[in-house]
Short mmCIF file of C-alpha atoms and ligand atoms in Angstrom, two decimals:
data_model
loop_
_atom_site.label_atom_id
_atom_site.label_comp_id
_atom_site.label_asym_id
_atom_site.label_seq_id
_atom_site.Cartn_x
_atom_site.Cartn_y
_atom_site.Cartn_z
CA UNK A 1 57.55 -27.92 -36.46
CA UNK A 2 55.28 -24.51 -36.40
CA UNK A 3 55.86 -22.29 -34.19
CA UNK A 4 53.00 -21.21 -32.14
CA UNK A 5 51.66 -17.89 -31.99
CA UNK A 6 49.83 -15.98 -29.51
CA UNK A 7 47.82 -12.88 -31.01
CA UNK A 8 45.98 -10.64 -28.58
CA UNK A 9 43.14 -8.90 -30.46
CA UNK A 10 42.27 -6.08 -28.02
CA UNK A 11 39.30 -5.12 -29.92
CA UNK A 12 37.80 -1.13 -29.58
CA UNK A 13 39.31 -1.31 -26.14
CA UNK A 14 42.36 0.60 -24.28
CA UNK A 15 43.78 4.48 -23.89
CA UNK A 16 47.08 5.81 -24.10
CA UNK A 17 47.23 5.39 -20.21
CA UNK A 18 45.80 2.28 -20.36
CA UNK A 19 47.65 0.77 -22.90
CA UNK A 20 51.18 1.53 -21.79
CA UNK A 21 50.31 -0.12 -18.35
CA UNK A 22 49.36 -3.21 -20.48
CA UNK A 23 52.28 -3.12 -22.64
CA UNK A 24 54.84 -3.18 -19.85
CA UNK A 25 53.13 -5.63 -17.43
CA UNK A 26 53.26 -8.06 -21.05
CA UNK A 27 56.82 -6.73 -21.47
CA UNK A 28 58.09 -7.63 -18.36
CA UNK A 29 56.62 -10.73 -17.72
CA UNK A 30 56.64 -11.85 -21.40
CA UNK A 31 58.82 -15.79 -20.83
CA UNK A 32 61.84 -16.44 -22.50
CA UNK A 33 60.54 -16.61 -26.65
CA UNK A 34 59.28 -19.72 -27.48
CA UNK A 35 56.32 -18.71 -29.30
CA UNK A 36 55.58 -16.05 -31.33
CA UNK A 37 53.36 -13.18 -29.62
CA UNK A 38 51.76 -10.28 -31.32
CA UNK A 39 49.07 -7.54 -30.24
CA UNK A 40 46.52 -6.39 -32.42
CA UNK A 41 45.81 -2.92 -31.28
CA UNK A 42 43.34 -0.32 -32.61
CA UNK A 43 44.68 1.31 -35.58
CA UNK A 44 45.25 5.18 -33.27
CA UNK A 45 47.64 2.95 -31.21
CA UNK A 46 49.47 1.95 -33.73
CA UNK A 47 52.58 4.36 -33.15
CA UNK A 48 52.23 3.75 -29.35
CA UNK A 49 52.38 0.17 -29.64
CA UNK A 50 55.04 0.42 -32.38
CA UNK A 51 57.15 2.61 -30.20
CA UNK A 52 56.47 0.76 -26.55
CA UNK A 53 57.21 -2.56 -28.42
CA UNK A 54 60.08 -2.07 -30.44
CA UNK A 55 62.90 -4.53 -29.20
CA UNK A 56 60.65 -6.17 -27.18
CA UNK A 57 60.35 -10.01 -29.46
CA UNK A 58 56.33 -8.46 -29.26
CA UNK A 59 55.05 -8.22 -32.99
CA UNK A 60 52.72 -5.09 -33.70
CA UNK A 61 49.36 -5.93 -35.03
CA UNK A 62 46.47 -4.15 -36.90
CA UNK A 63 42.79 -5.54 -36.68
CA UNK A 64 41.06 -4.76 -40.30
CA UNK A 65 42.82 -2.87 -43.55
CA UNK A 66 40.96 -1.98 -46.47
CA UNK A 67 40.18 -4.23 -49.82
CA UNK A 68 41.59 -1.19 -51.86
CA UNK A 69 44.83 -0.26 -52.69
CA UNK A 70 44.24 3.47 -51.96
CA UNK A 71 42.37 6.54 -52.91
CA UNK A 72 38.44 7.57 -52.02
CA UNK A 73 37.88 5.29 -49.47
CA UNK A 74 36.77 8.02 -46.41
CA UNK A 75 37.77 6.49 -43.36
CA UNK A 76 39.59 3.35 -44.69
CA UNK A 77 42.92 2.12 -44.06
CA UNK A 78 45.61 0.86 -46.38
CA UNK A 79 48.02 -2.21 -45.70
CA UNK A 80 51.01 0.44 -47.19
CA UNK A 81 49.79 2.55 -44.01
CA UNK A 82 50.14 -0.09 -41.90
CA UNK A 83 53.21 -1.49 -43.00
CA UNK A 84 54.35 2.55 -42.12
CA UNK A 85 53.87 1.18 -38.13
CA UNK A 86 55.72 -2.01 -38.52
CA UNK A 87 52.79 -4.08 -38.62
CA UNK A 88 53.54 -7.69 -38.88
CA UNK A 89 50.26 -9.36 -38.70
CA UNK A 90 46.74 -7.82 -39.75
CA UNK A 91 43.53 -9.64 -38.49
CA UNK A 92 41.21 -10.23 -41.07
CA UNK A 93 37.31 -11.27 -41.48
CA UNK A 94 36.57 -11.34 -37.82
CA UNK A 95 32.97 -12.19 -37.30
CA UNK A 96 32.49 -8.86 -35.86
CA UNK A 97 33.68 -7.76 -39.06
CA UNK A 98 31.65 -10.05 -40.64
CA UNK A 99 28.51 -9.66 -38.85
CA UNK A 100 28.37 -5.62 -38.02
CA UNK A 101 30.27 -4.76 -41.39
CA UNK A 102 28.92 -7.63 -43.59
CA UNK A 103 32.09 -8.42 -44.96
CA UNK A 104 32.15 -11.38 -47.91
CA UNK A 105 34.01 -13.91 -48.29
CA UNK A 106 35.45 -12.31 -51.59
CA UNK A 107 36.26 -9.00 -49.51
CA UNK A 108 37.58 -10.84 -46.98
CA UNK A 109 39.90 -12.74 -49.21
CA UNK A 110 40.77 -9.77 -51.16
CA UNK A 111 41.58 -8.17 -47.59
CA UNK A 112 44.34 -11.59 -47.05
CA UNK A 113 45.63 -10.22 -50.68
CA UNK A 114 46.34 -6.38 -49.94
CA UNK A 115 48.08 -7.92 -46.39
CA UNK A 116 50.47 -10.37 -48.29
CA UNK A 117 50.89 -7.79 -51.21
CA UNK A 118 52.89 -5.48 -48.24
CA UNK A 119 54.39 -8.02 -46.80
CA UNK A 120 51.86 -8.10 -44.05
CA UNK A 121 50.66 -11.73 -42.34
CA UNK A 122 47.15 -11.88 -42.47
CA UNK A 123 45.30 -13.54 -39.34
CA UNK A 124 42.49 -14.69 -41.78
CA UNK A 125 39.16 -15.52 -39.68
CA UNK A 126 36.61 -17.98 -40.24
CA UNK A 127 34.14 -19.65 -38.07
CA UNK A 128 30.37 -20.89 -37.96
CA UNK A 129 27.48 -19.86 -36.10
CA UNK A 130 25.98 -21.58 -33.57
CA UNK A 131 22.69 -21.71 -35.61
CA UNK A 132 25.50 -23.28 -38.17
CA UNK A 133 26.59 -25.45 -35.83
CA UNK A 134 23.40 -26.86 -34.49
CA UNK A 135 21.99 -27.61 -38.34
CA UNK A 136 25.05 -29.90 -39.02
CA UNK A 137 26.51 -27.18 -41.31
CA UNK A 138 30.17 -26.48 -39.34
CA UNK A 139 32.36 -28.03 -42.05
CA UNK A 140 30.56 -27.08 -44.76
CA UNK A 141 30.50 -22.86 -43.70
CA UNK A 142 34.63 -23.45 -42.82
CA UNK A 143 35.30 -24.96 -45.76
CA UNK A 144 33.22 -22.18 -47.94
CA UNK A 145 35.28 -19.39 -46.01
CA UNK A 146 38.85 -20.75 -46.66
CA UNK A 147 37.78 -21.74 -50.44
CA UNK A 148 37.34 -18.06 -50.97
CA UNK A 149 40.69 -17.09 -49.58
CA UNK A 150 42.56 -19.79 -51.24
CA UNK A 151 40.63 -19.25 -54.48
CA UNK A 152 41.93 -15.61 -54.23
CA UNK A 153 45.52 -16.08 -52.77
CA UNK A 154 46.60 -18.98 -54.73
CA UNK A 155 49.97 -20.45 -54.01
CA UNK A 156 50.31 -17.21 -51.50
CA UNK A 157 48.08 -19.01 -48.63
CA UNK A 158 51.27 -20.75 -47.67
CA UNK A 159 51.86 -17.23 -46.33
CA UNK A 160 48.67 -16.61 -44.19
CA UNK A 161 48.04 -17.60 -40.24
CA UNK A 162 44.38 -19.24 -40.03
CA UNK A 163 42.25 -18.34 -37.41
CA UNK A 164 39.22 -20.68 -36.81
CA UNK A 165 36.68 -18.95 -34.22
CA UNK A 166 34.26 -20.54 -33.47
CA UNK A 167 31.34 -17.39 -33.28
CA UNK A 168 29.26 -18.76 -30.62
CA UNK A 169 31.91 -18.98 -28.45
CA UNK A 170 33.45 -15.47 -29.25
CA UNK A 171 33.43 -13.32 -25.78
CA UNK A 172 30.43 -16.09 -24.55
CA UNK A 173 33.06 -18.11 -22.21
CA UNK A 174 31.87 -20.85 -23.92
CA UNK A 175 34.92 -22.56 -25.39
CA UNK A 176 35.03 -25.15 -27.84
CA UNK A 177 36.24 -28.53 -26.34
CA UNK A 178 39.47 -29.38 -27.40
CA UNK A 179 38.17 -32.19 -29.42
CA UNK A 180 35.81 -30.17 -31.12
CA UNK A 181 38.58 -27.23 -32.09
CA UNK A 182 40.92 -30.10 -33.00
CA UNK A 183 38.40 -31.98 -35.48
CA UNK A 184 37.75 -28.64 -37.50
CA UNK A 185 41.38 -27.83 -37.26
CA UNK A 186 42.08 -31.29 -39.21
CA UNK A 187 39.57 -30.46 -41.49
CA UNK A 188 40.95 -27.14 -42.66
CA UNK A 189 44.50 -28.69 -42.79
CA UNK A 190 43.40 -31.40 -44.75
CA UNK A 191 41.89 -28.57 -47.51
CA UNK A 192 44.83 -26.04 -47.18
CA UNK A 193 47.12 -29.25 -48.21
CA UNK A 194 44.98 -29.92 -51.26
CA UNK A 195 45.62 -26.56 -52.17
CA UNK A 196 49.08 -25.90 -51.19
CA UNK A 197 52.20 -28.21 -51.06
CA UNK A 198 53.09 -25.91 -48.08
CA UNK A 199 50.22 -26.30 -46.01
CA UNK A 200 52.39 -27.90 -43.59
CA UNK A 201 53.74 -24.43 -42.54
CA UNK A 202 50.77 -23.08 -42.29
CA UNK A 203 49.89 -21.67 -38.61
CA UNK A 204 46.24 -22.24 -37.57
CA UNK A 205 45.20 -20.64 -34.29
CA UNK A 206 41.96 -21.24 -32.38
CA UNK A 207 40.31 -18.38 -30.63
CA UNK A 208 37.08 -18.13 -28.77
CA UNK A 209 36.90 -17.65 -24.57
CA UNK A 210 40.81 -18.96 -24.61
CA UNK A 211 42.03 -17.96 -21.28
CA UNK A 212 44.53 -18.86 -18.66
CA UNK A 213 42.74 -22.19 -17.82
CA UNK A 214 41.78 -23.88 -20.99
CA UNK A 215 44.74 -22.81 -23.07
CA UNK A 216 47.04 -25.79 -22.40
CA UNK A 217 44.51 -28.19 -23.14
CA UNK A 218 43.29 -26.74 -26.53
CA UNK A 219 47.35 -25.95 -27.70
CA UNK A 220 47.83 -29.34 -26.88
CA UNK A 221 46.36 -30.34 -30.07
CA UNK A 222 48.16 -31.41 -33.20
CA UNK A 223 46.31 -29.21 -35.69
CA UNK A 224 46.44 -25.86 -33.00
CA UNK A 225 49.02 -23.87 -33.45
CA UNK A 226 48.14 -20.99 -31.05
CA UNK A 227 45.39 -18.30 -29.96
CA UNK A 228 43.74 -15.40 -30.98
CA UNK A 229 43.01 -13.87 -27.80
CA UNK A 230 40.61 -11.53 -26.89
CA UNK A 231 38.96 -10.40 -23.82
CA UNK A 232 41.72 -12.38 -21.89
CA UNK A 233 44.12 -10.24 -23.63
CA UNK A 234 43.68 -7.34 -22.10
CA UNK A 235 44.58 -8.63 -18.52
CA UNK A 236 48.45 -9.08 -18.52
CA UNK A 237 48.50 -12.14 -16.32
CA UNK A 238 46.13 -14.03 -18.19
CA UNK A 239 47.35 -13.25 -21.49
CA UNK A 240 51.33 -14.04 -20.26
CA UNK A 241 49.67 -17.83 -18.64
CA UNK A 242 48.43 -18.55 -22.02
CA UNK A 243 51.56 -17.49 -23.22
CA UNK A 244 53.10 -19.79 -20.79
CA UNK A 245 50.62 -22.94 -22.00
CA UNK A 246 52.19 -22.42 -25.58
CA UNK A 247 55.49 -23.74 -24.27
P1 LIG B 301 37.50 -13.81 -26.97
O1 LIG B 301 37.67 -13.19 -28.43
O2 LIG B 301 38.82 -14.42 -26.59
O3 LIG B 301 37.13 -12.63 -26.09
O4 LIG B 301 36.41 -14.83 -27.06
C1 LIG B 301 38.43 -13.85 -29.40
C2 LIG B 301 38.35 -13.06 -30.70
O5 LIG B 301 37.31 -12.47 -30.96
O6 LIG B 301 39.32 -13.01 -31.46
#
Protein backbone atom coordinates (compact mmCIF):
# COMPACT_ATOMS: atom_id res chain seq x y z
CA UNK A 1 0.00 0.00 0.00
CA UNK A 2 1.24 3.87 -0.46
CA UNK A 3 1.78 5.66 2.13
CA UNK A 4 0.02 8.90 2.29
CA UNK A 5 1.58 12.12 2.43
CA UNK A 6 0.63 15.37 3.73
CA UNK A 7 2.67 18.41 2.15
CA UNK A 8 1.96 21.87 3.49
CA UNK A 9 2.89 24.43 0.79
CA UNK A 10 3.03 27.65 2.85
CA UNK A 11 3.38 29.74 -0.13
CA UNK A 12 5.22 33.59 0.22
CA UNK A 13 3.85 33.45 3.72
CA UNK A 14 5.51 33.27 7.41
CA UNK A 15 8.60 35.12 9.49
CA UNK A 16 11.15 33.79 11.58
CA UNK A 17 8.74 34.51 14.57
CA UNK A 18 6.04 33.28 12.87
CA UNK A 19 7.30 30.28 11.62
CA UNK A 20 8.83 28.78 14.74
CA UNK A 21 5.35 29.21 16.48
CA UNK A 22 4.02 27.09 13.53
CA UNK A 23 6.65 24.59 13.59
CA UNK A 24 6.22 23.65 17.23
CA UNK A 25 2.38 23.80 17.51
CA UNK A 26 2.84 20.99 14.20
CA UNK A 27 5.63 19.42 16.29
CA UNK A 28 3.85 18.85 19.22
CA UNK A 29 0.68 17.88 18.10
CA UNK A 30 2.02 16.03 14.99
CA UNK A 31 0.02 12.03 15.77
CA UNK A 32 1.92 9.09 16.08
CA UNK A 33 3.55 8.64 12.08
CA UNK A 34 1.31 7.09 9.94
CA UNK A 35 1.67 9.24 7.04
CA UNK A 36 4.28 10.98 5.68
CA UNK A 37 4.24 14.93 6.40
CA UNK A 38 6.44 17.50 4.85
CA UNK A 39 6.44 21.49 4.77
CA UNK A 40 7.29 23.35 1.87
CA UNK A 41 8.68 26.54 3.17
CA UNK A 42 10.05 29.60 1.33
CA UNK A 43 13.47 28.97 0.21
CA UNK A 44 15.07 31.93 3.27
CA UNK A 45 13.49 29.40 5.72
CA UNK A 46 15.08 26.77 4.60
CA UNK A 47 17.84 26.54 7.46
CA UNK A 48 15.11 27.44 10.05
CA UNK A 49 12.90 24.79 9.05
CA UNK A 50 15.85 22.41 8.55
CA UNK A 51 17.09 23.14 12.00
CA UNK A 52 13.45 23.37 13.97
CA UNK A 53 12.58 20.04 12.16
CA UNK A 54 15.40 17.90 12.40
CA UNK A 55 14.32 14.69 14.42
CA UNK A 56 11.02 15.63 14.26
CA UNK A 57 9.55 12.52 11.39
CA UNK A 58 8.64 16.32 9.56
CA UNK A 59 10.32 16.26 5.99
CA UNK A 60 11.76 19.76 4.83
CA UNK A 61 10.39 21.02 1.63
CA UNK A 62 11.32 23.64 -1.08
CA UNK A 63 8.55 25.19 -3.41
CA UNK A 64 10.32 25.83 -7.03
CA UNK A 65 14.26 25.03 -8.05
CA UNK A 66 15.66 26.04 -11.18
CA UNK A 67 15.66 24.05 -14.78
CA UNK A 68 19.54 24.62 -14.79
CA UNK A 69 22.15 22.87 -13.30
CA UNK A 70 24.00 26.04 -12.18
CA UNK A 71 25.77 29.13 -13.27
CA UNK A 72 24.14 32.71 -14.64
CA UNK A 73 20.89 32.24 -13.55
CA UNK A 74 20.51 35.74 -11.17
CA UNK A 75 18.19 34.90 -8.60
CA UNK A 76 17.65 31.14 -9.32
CA UNK A 77 18.01 28.26 -7.17
CA UNK A 78 19.70 24.94 -7.70
CA UNK A 79 18.34 21.42 -6.50
CA UNK A 80 22.37 20.83 -5.26
CA UNK A 81 21.45 24.01 -3.00
CA UNK A 82 18.62 22.57 -1.81
CA UNK A 83 19.71 19.24 -1.20
CA UNK A 84 22.50 21.53 1.13
CA UNK A 85 19.08 22.05 3.60
CA UNK A 86 17.98 18.51 3.61
CA UNK A 87 15.27 19.00 1.32
CA UNK A 88 13.31 15.93 0.68
CA UNK A 89 10.55 17.01 -1.51
CA UNK A 90 10.56 20.11 -4.01
CA UNK A 91 7.12 21.35 -5.37
CA UNK A 92 7.10 21.74 -8.87
CA UNK A 93 4.82 23.49 -11.72
CA UNK A 94 2.35 24.98 -9.34
CA UNK A 95 -0.19 26.94 -11.26
CA UNK A 96 1.04 29.97 -9.62
CA UNK A 97 4.15 29.01 -11.13
CA UNK A 98 2.55 28.33 -14.10
CA UNK A 99 0.34 31.19 -14.46
CA UNK A 100 2.56 34.32 -12.93
CA UNK A 101 5.93 32.68 -14.21
CA UNK A 102 4.59 30.96 -17.39
CA UNK A 103 6.30 27.91 -16.78
CA UNK A 104 5.99 24.99 -19.74
CA UNK A 105 5.34 21.89 -19.56
CA UNK A 106 8.96 21.10 -20.87
CA UNK A 107 10.42 23.44 -17.99
CA UNK A 108 8.34 22.03 -15.71
CA UNK A 109 9.39 18.53 -16.53
CA UNK A 110 12.92 19.45 -16.81
CA UNK A 111 12.36 21.03 -13.18
CA UNK A 112 11.00 17.00 -11.98
CA UNK A 113 14.59 16.04 -13.70
CA UNK A 114 17.12 18.44 -11.77
CA UNK A 115 14.87 17.24 -8.39
CA UNK A 116 15.39 13.41 -9.04
CA UNK A 117 18.99 14.07 -10.43
CA UNK A 118 19.81 15.20 -6.40
CA UNK A 119 17.96 12.86 -5.02
CA UNK A 120 15.17 15.28 -4.40
CA UNK A 121 11.17 14.06 -4.66
CA UNK A 122 9.52 16.25 -6.86
CA UNK A 123 5.76 17.24 -5.93
CA UNK A 124 5.05 17.60 -9.74
CA UNK A 125 1.76 19.84 -10.28
CA UNK A 126 -0.79 19.68 -12.80
CA UNK A 127 -4.30 20.79 -12.97
CA UNK A 128 -6.95 22.47 -15.40
CA UNK A 129 -8.64 25.63 -15.41
CA UNK A 130 -11.95 26.17 -14.75
CA UNK A 131 -12.40 27.67 -18.29
CA UNK A 132 -10.72 23.99 -19.00
CA UNK A 133 -13.03 22.44 -17.08
CA UNK A 134 -16.22 23.98 -18.26
CA UNK A 135 -15.21 23.28 -22.24
CA UNK A 136 -14.97 19.48 -21.52
CA UNK A 137 -11.14 19.73 -21.78
CA UNK A 138 -10.08 18.35 -17.95
CA UNK A 139 -8.59 15.04 -19.12
CA UNK A 140 -7.24 16.11 -22.05
CA UNK A 141 -4.99 19.37 -20.24
CA UNK A 142 -3.98 16.48 -17.28
CA UNK A 143 -3.03 14.14 -19.53
CA UNK A 144 -0.87 16.81 -21.75
CA UNK A 145 0.91 17.93 -18.38
CA UNK A 146 1.99 14.43 -17.11
CA UNK A 147 2.96 13.37 -20.90
CA UNK A 148 5.57 16.05 -20.69
CA UNK A 149 6.99 14.90 -17.41
CA UNK A 150 6.97 11.31 -18.24
CA UNK A 151 8.27 12.03 -21.75
CA UNK A 152 11.21 13.76 -19.91
CA UNK A 153 11.73 11.48 -16.79
CA UNK A 154 11.36 8.19 -18.37
CA UNK A 155 11.52 5.14 -16.20
CA UNK A 156 12.46 7.88 -13.28
CA UNK A 157 8.58 8.93 -12.80
CA UNK A 158 8.32 5.90 -10.61
CA UNK A 159 10.24 8.32 -8.38
CA UNK A 160 7.97 11.48 -8.45
CA UNK A 161 4.77 12.35 -6.00
CA UNK A 162 1.84 13.71 -8.38
CA UNK A 163 -0.02 16.50 -7.39
CA UNK A 164 -3.36 17.07 -9.27
CA UNK A 165 -4.82 20.69 -8.35
CA UNK A 166 -7.46 21.42 -9.57
CA UNK A 167 -6.77 25.59 -10.37
CA UNK A 168 -10.17 26.78 -9.87
CA UNK A 169 -10.32 25.50 -6.69
CA UNK A 170 -6.77 26.67 -5.55
CA UNK A 171 -7.27 29.17 -2.36
CA UNK A 172 -11.24 29.60 -3.84
CA UNK A 173 -12.72 27.13 -0.98
CA UNK A 174 -14.18 25.53 -3.66
CA UNK A 175 -13.10 21.91 -3.42
CA UNK A 176 -13.43 19.34 -5.88
CA UNK A 177 -16.02 16.65 -4.83
CA UNK A 178 -14.50 13.60 -3.96
CA UNK A 179 -15.87 11.94 -6.97
CA UNK A 180 -14.63 14.42 -9.17
CA UNK A 181 -10.79 14.32 -7.59
CA UNK A 182 -11.15 10.53 -7.62
CA UNK A 183 -12.20 10.19 -11.46
CA UNK A 184 -9.08 12.35 -12.59
CA UNK A 185 -6.98 10.57 -10.08
CA UNK A 186 -7.91 7.16 -12.01
CA UNK A 187 -7.22 8.74 -15.05
CA UNK A 188 -3.65 9.78 -14.34
CA UNK A 189 -2.99 6.31 -12.74
CA UNK A 190 -4.24 4.61 -15.55
CA UNK A 191 -1.45 6.77 -17.89
CA UNK A 192 1.46 6.65 -15.29
CA UNK A 193 0.91 2.63 -15.52
CA UNK A 194 1.19 2.71 -19.30
CA UNK A 195 4.29 4.35 -18.81
CA UNK A 196 5.79 2.78 -15.86
CA UNK A 197 5.59 -0.85 -14.50
CA UNK A 198 5.88 1.00 -11.11
CA UNK A 199 3.12 3.24 -11.29
CA UNK A 200 1.66 1.40 -8.53
CA UNK A 201 4.06 3.19 -6.09
CA UNK A 202 3.46 6.16 -7.31
CA UNK A 203 1.93 8.79 -4.64
CA UNK A 204 -0.74 11.11 -6.12
CA UNK A 205 -1.99 13.85 -3.81
CA UNK A 206 -4.98 16.14 -4.37
CA UNK A 207 -4.79 19.71 -3.30
CA UNK A 208 -7.16 22.56 -3.70
CA UNK A 209 -9.30 24.22 -0.44
CA UNK A 210 -8.35 20.71 1.51
CA UNK A 211 -8.99 21.55 5.04
CA UNK A 212 -9.92 20.02 8.31
CA UNK A 213 -13.51 19.15 7.10
CA UNK A 214 -13.31 17.71 3.68
CA UNK A 215 -10.03 15.88 4.06
CA UNK A 216 -11.37 12.49 5.21
CA UNK A 217 -13.76 12.31 2.57
CA UNK A 218 -11.42 13.14 -0.41
CA UNK A 219 -8.33 10.65 1.27
CA UNK A 220 -10.89 8.23 1.36
CA UNK A 221 -10.45 7.60 -2.22
CA UNK A 222 -8.57 4.77 -3.83
CA UNK A 223 -6.52 6.79 -6.31
CA UNK A 224 -5.70 9.80 -3.35
CA UNK A 225 -2.89 9.33 -1.70
CA UNK A 226 -2.70 12.59 0.34
CA UNK A 227 -2.76 16.58 0.22
CA UNK A 228 -0.97 19.39 -0.84
CA UNK A 229 -2.06 21.84 1.56
CA UNK A 230 -2.09 25.32 1.43
CA UNK A 231 -3.82 28.07 3.10
CA UNK A 232 -4.98 25.43 5.73
CA UNK A 233 -1.43 24.81 6.31
CA UNK A 234 -0.52 27.55 7.94
CA UNK A 235 -3.01 27.09 10.93
CA UNK A 236 -1.52 24.21 13.09
CA UNK A 237 -4.83 22.70 14.07
CA UNK A 238 -6.15 22.43 10.78
CA UNK A 239 -3.19 21.21 9.14
CA UNK A 240 -2.58 18.37 12.24
CA UNK A 241 -6.86 17.32 11.59
CA UNK A 242 -6.01 16.68 8.07
CA UNK A 243 -3.16 14.98 9.24
CA UNK A 244 -5.38 13.07 11.47
CA UNK A 245 -8.00 12.20 8.32
CA UNK A 246 -4.89 10.49 6.60
CA UNK A 247 -5.00 7.76 9.22
P1 LIG B 1 -5.05 25.78 -1.01
O1 LIG B 1 -3.71 25.68 -1.89
O2 LIG B 1 -5.06 24.59 -0.09
O3 LIG B 1 -4.91 27.09 -0.26
O4 LIG B 1 -6.19 25.78 -1.97
C1 LIG B 1 -3.26 24.44 -2.36
C2 LIG B 1 -2.03 24.66 -3.21
O5 LIG B 1 -1.96 25.69 -3.89
O6 LIG B 1 -1.11 23.84 -3.22
Amino acid sequence: MRRKLIAGNWKMNGSLVANQDLIGAVGAGLPVAHCAVALCVPSPYLAQAQALLAGSGIDVGAQDLSCHESGAFTGEISAAMLREFGVRYAIVGHSERRQFHRESDAEVAQKAQRALAAGITPIVCIGETLAEREAGQTEAVVKRQLAAVIHTNGHCISEIVLAYEPVWAIGTGKTASPQQAQQVHAVLRSQLAAASEHADRIGILYGGSMNAVNAANLLGQPDIDGGLIGGASLKAADFLAIISAAA
